[in-house]
PDB file of C-alpha atoms and ligand atoms in Angstrom:
ATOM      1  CA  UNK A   8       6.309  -4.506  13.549  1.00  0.00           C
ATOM      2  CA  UNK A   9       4.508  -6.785  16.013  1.00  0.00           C
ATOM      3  CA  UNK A  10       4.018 -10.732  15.624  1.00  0.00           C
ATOM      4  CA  UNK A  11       0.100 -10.186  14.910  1.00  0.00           C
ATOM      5  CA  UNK A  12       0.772  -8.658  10.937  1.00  0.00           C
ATOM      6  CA  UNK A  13       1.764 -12.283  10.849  1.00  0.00           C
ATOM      7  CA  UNK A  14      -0.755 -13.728  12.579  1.00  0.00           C
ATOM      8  CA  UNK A  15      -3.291 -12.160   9.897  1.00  0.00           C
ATOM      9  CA  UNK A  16      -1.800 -14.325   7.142  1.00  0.00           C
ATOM     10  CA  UNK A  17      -1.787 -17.739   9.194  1.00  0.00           C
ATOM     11  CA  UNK A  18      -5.159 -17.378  10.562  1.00  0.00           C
ATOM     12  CA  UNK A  19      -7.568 -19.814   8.243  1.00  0.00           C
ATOM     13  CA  UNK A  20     -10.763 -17.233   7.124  1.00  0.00           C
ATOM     14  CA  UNK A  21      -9.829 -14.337   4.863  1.00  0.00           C
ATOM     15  CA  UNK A  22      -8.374 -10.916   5.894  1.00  0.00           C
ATOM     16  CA  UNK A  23     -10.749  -8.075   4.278  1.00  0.00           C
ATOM     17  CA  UNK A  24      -7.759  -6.571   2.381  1.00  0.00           C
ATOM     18  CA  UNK A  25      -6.275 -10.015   1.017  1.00  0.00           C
ATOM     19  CA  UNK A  26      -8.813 -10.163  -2.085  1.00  0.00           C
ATOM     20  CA  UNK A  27      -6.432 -12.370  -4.327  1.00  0.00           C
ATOM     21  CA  UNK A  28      -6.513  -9.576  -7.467  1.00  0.00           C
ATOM     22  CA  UNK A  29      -5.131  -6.319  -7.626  1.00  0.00           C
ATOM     23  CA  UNK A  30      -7.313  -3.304  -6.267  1.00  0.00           C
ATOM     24  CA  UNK A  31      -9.363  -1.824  -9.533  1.00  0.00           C
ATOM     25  CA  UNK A  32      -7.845   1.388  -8.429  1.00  0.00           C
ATOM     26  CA  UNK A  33      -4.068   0.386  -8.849  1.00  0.00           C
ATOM     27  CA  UNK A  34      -5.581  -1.639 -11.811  1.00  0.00           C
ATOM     28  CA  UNK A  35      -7.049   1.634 -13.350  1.00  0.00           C
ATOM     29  CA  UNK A  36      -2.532   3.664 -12.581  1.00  0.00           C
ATOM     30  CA  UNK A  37      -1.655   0.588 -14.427  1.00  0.00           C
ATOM     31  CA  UNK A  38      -3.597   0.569 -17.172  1.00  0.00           C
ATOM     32  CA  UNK A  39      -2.693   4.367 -17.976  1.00  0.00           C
ATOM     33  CA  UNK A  40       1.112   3.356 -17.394  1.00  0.00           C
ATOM     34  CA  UNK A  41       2.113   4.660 -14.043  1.00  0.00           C
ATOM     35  CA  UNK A  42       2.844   2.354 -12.411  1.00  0.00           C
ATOM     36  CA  UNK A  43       6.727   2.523 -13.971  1.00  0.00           C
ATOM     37  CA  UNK A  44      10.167   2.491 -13.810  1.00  0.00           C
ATOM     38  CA  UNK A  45      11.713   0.673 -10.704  1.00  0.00           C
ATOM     39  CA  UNK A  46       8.457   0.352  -7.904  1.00  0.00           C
ATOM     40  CA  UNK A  47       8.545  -0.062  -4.551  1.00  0.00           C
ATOM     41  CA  UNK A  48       5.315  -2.109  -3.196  1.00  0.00           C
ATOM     42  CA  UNK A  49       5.073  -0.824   0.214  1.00  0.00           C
ATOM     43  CA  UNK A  50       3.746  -3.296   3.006  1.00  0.00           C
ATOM     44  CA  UNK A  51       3.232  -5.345  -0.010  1.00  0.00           C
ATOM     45  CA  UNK A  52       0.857  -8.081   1.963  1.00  0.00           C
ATOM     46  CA  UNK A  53       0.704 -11.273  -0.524  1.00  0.00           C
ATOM     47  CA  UNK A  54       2.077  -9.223  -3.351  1.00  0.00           C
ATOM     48  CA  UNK A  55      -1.122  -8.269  -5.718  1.00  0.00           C
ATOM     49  CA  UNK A  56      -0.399  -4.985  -6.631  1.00  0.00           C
ATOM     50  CA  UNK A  57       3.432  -5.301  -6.884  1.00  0.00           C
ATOM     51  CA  UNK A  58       2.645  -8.196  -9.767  1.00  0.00           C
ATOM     52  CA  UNK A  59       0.205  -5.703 -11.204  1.00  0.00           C
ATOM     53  CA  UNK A  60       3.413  -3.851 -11.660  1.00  0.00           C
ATOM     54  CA  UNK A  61       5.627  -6.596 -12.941  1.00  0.00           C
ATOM     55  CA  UNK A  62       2.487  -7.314 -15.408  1.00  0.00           C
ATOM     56  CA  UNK A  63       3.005  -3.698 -16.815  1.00  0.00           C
ATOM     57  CA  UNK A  64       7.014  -4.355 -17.027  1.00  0.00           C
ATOM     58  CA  UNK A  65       8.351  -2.332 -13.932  1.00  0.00           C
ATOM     59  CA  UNK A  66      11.156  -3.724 -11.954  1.00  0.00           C
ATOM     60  CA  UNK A  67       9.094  -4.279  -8.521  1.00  0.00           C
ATOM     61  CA  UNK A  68      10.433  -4.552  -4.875  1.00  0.00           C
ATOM     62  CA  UNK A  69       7.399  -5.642  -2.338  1.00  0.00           C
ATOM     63  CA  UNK A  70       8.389  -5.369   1.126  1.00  0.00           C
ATOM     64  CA  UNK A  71       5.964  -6.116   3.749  1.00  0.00           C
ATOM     65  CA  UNK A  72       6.874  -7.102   7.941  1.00  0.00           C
ATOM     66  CA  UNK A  73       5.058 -10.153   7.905  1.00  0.00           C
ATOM     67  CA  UNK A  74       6.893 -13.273   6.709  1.00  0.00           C
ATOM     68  CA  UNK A  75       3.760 -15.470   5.827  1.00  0.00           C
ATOM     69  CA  UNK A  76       3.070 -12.654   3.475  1.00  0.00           C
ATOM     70  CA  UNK A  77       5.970 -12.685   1.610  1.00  0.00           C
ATOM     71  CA  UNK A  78       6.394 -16.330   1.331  1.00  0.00           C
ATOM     72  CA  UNK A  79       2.963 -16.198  -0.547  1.00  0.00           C
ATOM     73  CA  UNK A  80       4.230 -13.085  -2.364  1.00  0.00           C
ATOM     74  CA  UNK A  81       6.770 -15.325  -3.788  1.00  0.00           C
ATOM     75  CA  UNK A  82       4.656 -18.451  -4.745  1.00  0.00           C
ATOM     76  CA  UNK A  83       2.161 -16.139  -6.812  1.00  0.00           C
ATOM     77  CA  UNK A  84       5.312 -14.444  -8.530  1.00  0.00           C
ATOM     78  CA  UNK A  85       6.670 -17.721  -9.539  1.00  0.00           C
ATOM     79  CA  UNK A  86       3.237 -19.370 -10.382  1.00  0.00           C
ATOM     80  CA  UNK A  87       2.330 -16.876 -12.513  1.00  0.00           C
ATOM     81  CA  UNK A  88       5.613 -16.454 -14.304  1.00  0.00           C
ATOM     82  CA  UNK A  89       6.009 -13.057 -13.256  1.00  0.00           C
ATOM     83  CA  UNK A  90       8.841 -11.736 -11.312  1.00  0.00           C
ATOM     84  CA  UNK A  91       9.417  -9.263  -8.274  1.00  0.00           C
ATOM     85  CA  UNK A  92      11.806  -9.059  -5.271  1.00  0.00           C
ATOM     86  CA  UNK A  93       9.502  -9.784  -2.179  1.00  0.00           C
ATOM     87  CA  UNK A  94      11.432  -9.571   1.318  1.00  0.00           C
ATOM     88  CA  UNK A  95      10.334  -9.231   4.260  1.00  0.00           C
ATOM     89  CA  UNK A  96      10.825  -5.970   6.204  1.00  0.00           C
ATOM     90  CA  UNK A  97      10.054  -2.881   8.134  1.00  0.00           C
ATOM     91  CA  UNK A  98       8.264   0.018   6.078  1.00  0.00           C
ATOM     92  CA  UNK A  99       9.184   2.611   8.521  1.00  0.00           C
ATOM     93  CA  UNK A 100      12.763   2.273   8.458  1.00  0.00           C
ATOM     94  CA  UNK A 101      12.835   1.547   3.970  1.00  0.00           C
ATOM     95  CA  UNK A 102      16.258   3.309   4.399  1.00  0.00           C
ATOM     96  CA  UNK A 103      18.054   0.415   5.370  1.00  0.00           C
ATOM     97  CA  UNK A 104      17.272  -1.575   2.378  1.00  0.00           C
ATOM     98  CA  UNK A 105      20.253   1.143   0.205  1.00  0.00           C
ATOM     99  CA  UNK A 106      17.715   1.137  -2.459  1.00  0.00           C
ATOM    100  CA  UNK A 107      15.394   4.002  -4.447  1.00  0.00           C
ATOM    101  CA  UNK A 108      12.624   3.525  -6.734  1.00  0.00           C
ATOM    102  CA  UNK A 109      10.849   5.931  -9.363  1.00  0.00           C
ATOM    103  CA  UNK A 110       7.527   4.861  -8.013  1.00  0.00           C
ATOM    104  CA  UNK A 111       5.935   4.051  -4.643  1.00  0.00           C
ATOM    105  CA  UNK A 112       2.499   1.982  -4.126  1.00  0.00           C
ATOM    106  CA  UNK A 113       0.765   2.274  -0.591  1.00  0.00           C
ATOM    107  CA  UNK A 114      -2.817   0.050  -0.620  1.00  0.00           C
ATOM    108  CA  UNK A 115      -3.954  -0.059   2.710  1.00  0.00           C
ATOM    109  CA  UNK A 116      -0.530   0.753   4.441  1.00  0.00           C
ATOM    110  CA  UNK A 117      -0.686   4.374   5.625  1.00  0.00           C
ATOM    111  CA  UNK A 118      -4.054   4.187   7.370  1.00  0.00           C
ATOM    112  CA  UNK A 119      -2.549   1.352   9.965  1.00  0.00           C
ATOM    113  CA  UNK A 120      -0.344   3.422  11.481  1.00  0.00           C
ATOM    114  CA  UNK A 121      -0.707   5.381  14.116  1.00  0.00           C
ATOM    115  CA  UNK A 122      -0.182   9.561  14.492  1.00  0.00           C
ATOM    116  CA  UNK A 123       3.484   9.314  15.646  1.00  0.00           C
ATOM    117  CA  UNK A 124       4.164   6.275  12.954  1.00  0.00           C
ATOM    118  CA  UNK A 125       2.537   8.283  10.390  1.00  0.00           C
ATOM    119  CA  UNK A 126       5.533  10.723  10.709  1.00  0.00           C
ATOM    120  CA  UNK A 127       7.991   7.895  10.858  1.00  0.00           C
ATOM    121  CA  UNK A 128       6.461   6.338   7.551  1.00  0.00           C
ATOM    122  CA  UNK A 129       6.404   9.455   5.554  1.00  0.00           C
ATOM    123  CA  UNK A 130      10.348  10.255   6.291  1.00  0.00           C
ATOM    124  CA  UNK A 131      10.698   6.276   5.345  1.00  0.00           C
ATOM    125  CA  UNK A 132       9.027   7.025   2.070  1.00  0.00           C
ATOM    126  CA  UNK A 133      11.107  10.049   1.536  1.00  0.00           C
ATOM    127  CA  UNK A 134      14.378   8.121   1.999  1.00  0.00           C
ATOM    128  CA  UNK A 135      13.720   5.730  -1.140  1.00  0.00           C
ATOM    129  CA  UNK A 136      11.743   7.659  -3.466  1.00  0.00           C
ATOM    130  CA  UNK A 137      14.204   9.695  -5.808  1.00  0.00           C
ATOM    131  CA  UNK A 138      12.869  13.642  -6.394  1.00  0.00           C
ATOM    132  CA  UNK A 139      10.379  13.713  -9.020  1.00  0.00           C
ATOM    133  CA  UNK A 140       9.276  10.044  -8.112  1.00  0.00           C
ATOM    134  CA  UNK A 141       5.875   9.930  -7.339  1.00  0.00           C
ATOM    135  CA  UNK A 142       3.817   7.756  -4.338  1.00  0.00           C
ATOM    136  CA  UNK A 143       0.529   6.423  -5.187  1.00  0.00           C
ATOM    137  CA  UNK A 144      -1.219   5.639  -2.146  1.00  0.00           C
ATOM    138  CA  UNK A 145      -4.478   4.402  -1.305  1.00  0.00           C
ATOM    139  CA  UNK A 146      -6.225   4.512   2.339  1.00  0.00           C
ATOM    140  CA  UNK A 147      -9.797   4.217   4.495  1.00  0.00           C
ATOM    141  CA  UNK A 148     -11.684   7.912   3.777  1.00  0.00           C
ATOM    142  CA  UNK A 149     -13.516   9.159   6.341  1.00  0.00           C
ATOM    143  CA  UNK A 150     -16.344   9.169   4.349  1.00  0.00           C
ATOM    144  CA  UNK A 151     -16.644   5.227   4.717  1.00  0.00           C
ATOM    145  CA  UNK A 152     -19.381   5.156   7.782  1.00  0.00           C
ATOM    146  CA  UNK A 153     -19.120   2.531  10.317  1.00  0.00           C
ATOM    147  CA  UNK A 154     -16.543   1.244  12.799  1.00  0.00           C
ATOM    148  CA  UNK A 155     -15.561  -1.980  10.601  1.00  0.00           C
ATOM    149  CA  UNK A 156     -11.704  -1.953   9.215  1.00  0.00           C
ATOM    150  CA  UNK A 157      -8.560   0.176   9.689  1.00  0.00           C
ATOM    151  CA  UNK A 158      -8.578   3.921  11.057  1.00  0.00           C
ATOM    152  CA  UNK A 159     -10.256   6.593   8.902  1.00  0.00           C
ATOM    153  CA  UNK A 160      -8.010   9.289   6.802  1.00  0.00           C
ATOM    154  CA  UNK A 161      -8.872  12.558   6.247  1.00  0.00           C
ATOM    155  CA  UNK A 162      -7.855  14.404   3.386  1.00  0.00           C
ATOM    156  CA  UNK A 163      -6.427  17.160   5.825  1.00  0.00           C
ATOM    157  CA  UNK A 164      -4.801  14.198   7.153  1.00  0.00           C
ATOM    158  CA  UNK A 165      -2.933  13.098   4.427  1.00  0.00           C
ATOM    159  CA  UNK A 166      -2.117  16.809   2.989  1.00  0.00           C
ATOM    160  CA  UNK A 167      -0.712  17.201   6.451  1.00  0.00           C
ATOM    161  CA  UNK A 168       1.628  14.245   6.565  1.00  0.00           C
ATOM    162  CA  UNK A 169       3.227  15.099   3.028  1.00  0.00           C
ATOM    163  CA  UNK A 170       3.387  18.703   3.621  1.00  0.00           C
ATOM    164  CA  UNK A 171       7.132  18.672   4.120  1.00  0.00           C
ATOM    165  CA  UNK A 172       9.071  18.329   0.932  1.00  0.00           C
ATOM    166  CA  UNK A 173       6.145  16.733  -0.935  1.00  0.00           C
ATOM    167  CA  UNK A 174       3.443  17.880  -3.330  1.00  0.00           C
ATOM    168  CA  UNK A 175       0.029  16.640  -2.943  1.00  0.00           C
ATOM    169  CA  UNK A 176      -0.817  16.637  -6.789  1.00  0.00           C
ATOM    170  CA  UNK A 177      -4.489  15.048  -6.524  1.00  0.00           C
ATOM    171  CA  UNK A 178      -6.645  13.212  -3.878  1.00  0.00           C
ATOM    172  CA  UNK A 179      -9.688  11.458  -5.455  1.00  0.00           C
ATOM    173  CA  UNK A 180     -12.780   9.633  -4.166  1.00  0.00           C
ATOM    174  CA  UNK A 181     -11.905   5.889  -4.815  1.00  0.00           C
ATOM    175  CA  UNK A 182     -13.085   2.430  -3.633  1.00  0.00           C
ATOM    176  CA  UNK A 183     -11.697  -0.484  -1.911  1.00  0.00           C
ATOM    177  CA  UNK A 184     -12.477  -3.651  -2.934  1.00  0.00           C
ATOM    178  CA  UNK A 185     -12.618  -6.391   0.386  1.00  0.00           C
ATOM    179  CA  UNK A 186     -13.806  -9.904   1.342  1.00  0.00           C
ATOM    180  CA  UNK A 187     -16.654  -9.000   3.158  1.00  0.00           C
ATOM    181  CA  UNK A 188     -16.452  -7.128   6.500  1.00  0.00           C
ATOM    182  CA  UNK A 189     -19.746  -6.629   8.110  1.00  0.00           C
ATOM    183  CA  UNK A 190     -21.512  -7.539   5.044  1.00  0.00           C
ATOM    184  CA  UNK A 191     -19.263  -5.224   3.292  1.00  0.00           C
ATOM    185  CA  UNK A 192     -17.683  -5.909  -0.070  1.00  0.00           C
ATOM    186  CA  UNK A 193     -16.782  -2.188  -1.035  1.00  0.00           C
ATOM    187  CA  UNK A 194     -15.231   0.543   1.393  1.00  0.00           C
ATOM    188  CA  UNK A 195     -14.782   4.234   0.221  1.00  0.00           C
ATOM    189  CA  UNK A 196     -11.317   5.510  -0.141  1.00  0.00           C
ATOM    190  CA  UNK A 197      -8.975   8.755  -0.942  1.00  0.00           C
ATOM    191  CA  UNK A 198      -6.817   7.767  -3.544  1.00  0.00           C
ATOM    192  CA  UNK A 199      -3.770  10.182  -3.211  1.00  0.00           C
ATOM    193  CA  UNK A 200      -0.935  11.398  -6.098  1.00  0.00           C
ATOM    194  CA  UNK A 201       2.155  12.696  -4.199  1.00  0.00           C
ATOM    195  CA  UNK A 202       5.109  13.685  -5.844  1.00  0.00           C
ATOM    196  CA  UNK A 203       8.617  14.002  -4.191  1.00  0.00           C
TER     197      UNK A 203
HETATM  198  N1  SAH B  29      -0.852  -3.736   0.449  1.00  0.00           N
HETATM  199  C1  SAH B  29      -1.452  -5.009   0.782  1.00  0.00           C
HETATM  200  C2  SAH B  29      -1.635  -5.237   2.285  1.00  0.00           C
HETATM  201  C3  SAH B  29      -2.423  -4.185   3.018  1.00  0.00           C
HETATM  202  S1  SAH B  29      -2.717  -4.625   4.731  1.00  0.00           S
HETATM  203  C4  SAH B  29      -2.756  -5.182   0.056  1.00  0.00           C
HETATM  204  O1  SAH B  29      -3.253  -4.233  -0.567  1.00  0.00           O
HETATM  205  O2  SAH B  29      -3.308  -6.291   0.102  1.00  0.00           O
HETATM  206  C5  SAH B  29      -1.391  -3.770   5.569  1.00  0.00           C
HETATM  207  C6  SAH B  29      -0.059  -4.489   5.384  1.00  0.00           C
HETATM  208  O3  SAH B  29       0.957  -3.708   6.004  1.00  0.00           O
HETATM  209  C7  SAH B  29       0.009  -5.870   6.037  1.00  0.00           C
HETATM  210  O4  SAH B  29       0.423  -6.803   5.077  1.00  0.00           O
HETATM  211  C8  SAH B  29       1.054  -5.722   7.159  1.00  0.00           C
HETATM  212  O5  SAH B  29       1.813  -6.897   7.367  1.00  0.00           O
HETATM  213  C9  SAH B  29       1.889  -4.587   6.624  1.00  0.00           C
HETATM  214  N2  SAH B  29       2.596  -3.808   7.656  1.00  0.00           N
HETATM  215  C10 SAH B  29       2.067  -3.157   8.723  1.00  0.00           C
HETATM  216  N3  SAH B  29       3.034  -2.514   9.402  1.00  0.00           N
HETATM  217  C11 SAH B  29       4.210  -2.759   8.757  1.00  0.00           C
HETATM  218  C12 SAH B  29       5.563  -2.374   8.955  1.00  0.00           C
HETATM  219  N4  SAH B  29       5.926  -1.563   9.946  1.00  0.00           N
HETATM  220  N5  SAH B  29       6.501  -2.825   8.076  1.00  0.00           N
HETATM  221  C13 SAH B  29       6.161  -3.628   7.041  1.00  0.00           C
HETATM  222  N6  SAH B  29       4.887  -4.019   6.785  1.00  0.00           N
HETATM  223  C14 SAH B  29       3.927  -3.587   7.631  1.00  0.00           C
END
């Protein structure tokens, strides 16, 4: 985890990703109750989808590397009454926090990475999520044209990283929603179901 995560959060103008409101997608897992049980919010950024969560009445974790994050993380919770665990910390090494959750949430976190981390984060995943737990994770699809953003996924991509002791159950055509990149206010996504 490098200084500039950080840097992101202190810069004044928004970061594309940090739209203040849950992502419609992880909106949509709530809604239908999946988003359950004890959740880890994974590179949780200022917290929006792990207080989705708490919303829905899961015990939530959000751990993200950058501290300016979290510290926001934490205002929102208490502001809006709604409470999570935020701390700051490294995603590919979720081991060391001794914990395991029924449910995982990745929006936006997988596609940073790069090849070599990707392997790193899935075995990091695998370490906290307890068999028959399921990861919800949402990324950049290579259908989204353009150079703007993070790194592209392909679904190949993603069945590839969780071939190993995972089950890709469903990867569906999804959107992000963004502060506007390159006059951009939508990006296409893969949402991805993966069971341990
Ligand atoms: N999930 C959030 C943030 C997505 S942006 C949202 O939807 O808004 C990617 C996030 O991953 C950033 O907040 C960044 O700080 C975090 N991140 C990147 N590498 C990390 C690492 N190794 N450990 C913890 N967090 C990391």
């Amino acid at each position: 985890m490098t200084a500039s995560w950080d840097d992101s959060y202190t810069a004044t103008g928004p970061r594309p990703w940090d739209i203040g409101r849950p992502q419609p997608a992880f909106g949509r897992l709530a809604e239908a109750g999946l988003l359950s049980g004890e959740v880890l919010d994974s590179g949780c950024g200022t917290g929006e989808q792990a207080l989705l969560a708490a919303a829905h009445g899961a015990k939530v974790t959000g751990i993200d590397g950058a501290p300016t994050a979290i510290e926001q993380a934490r205002r929102k919770s208490a502001e809006r009454g709604l409470p999570a665990r935020f701390e700051v910390g490294d995603v590919l090494d979720l081991g060391a926090l001794g914990l395991e959750f029924d449910t995982i949430i990745d929006s936006g976190v997988f596609h940073v990475f790069s090849d070599s981390d990707r392997l790193r984060y899935v075995a990091s995943l695998a370490a906290v999520l307890r068999p028959g737990g399921t990861c919800y994770l949402m990324c950049f699809s290579d259908r989204q044209p353009g150079e703007f953003g993070p790194r592209r996924v392909s679904q190949d991509e993603l069945r590839a990283a969780f071939s190993d002791g995972w089950r890709v159950e469903s990867i569906v055509a999804d959107t992000f929603d963004v502060n506007p990149i390159e006059g951009n206010t939508r990006a296409a996504a893969w949402l991805a179901t993966i069971r341990r």
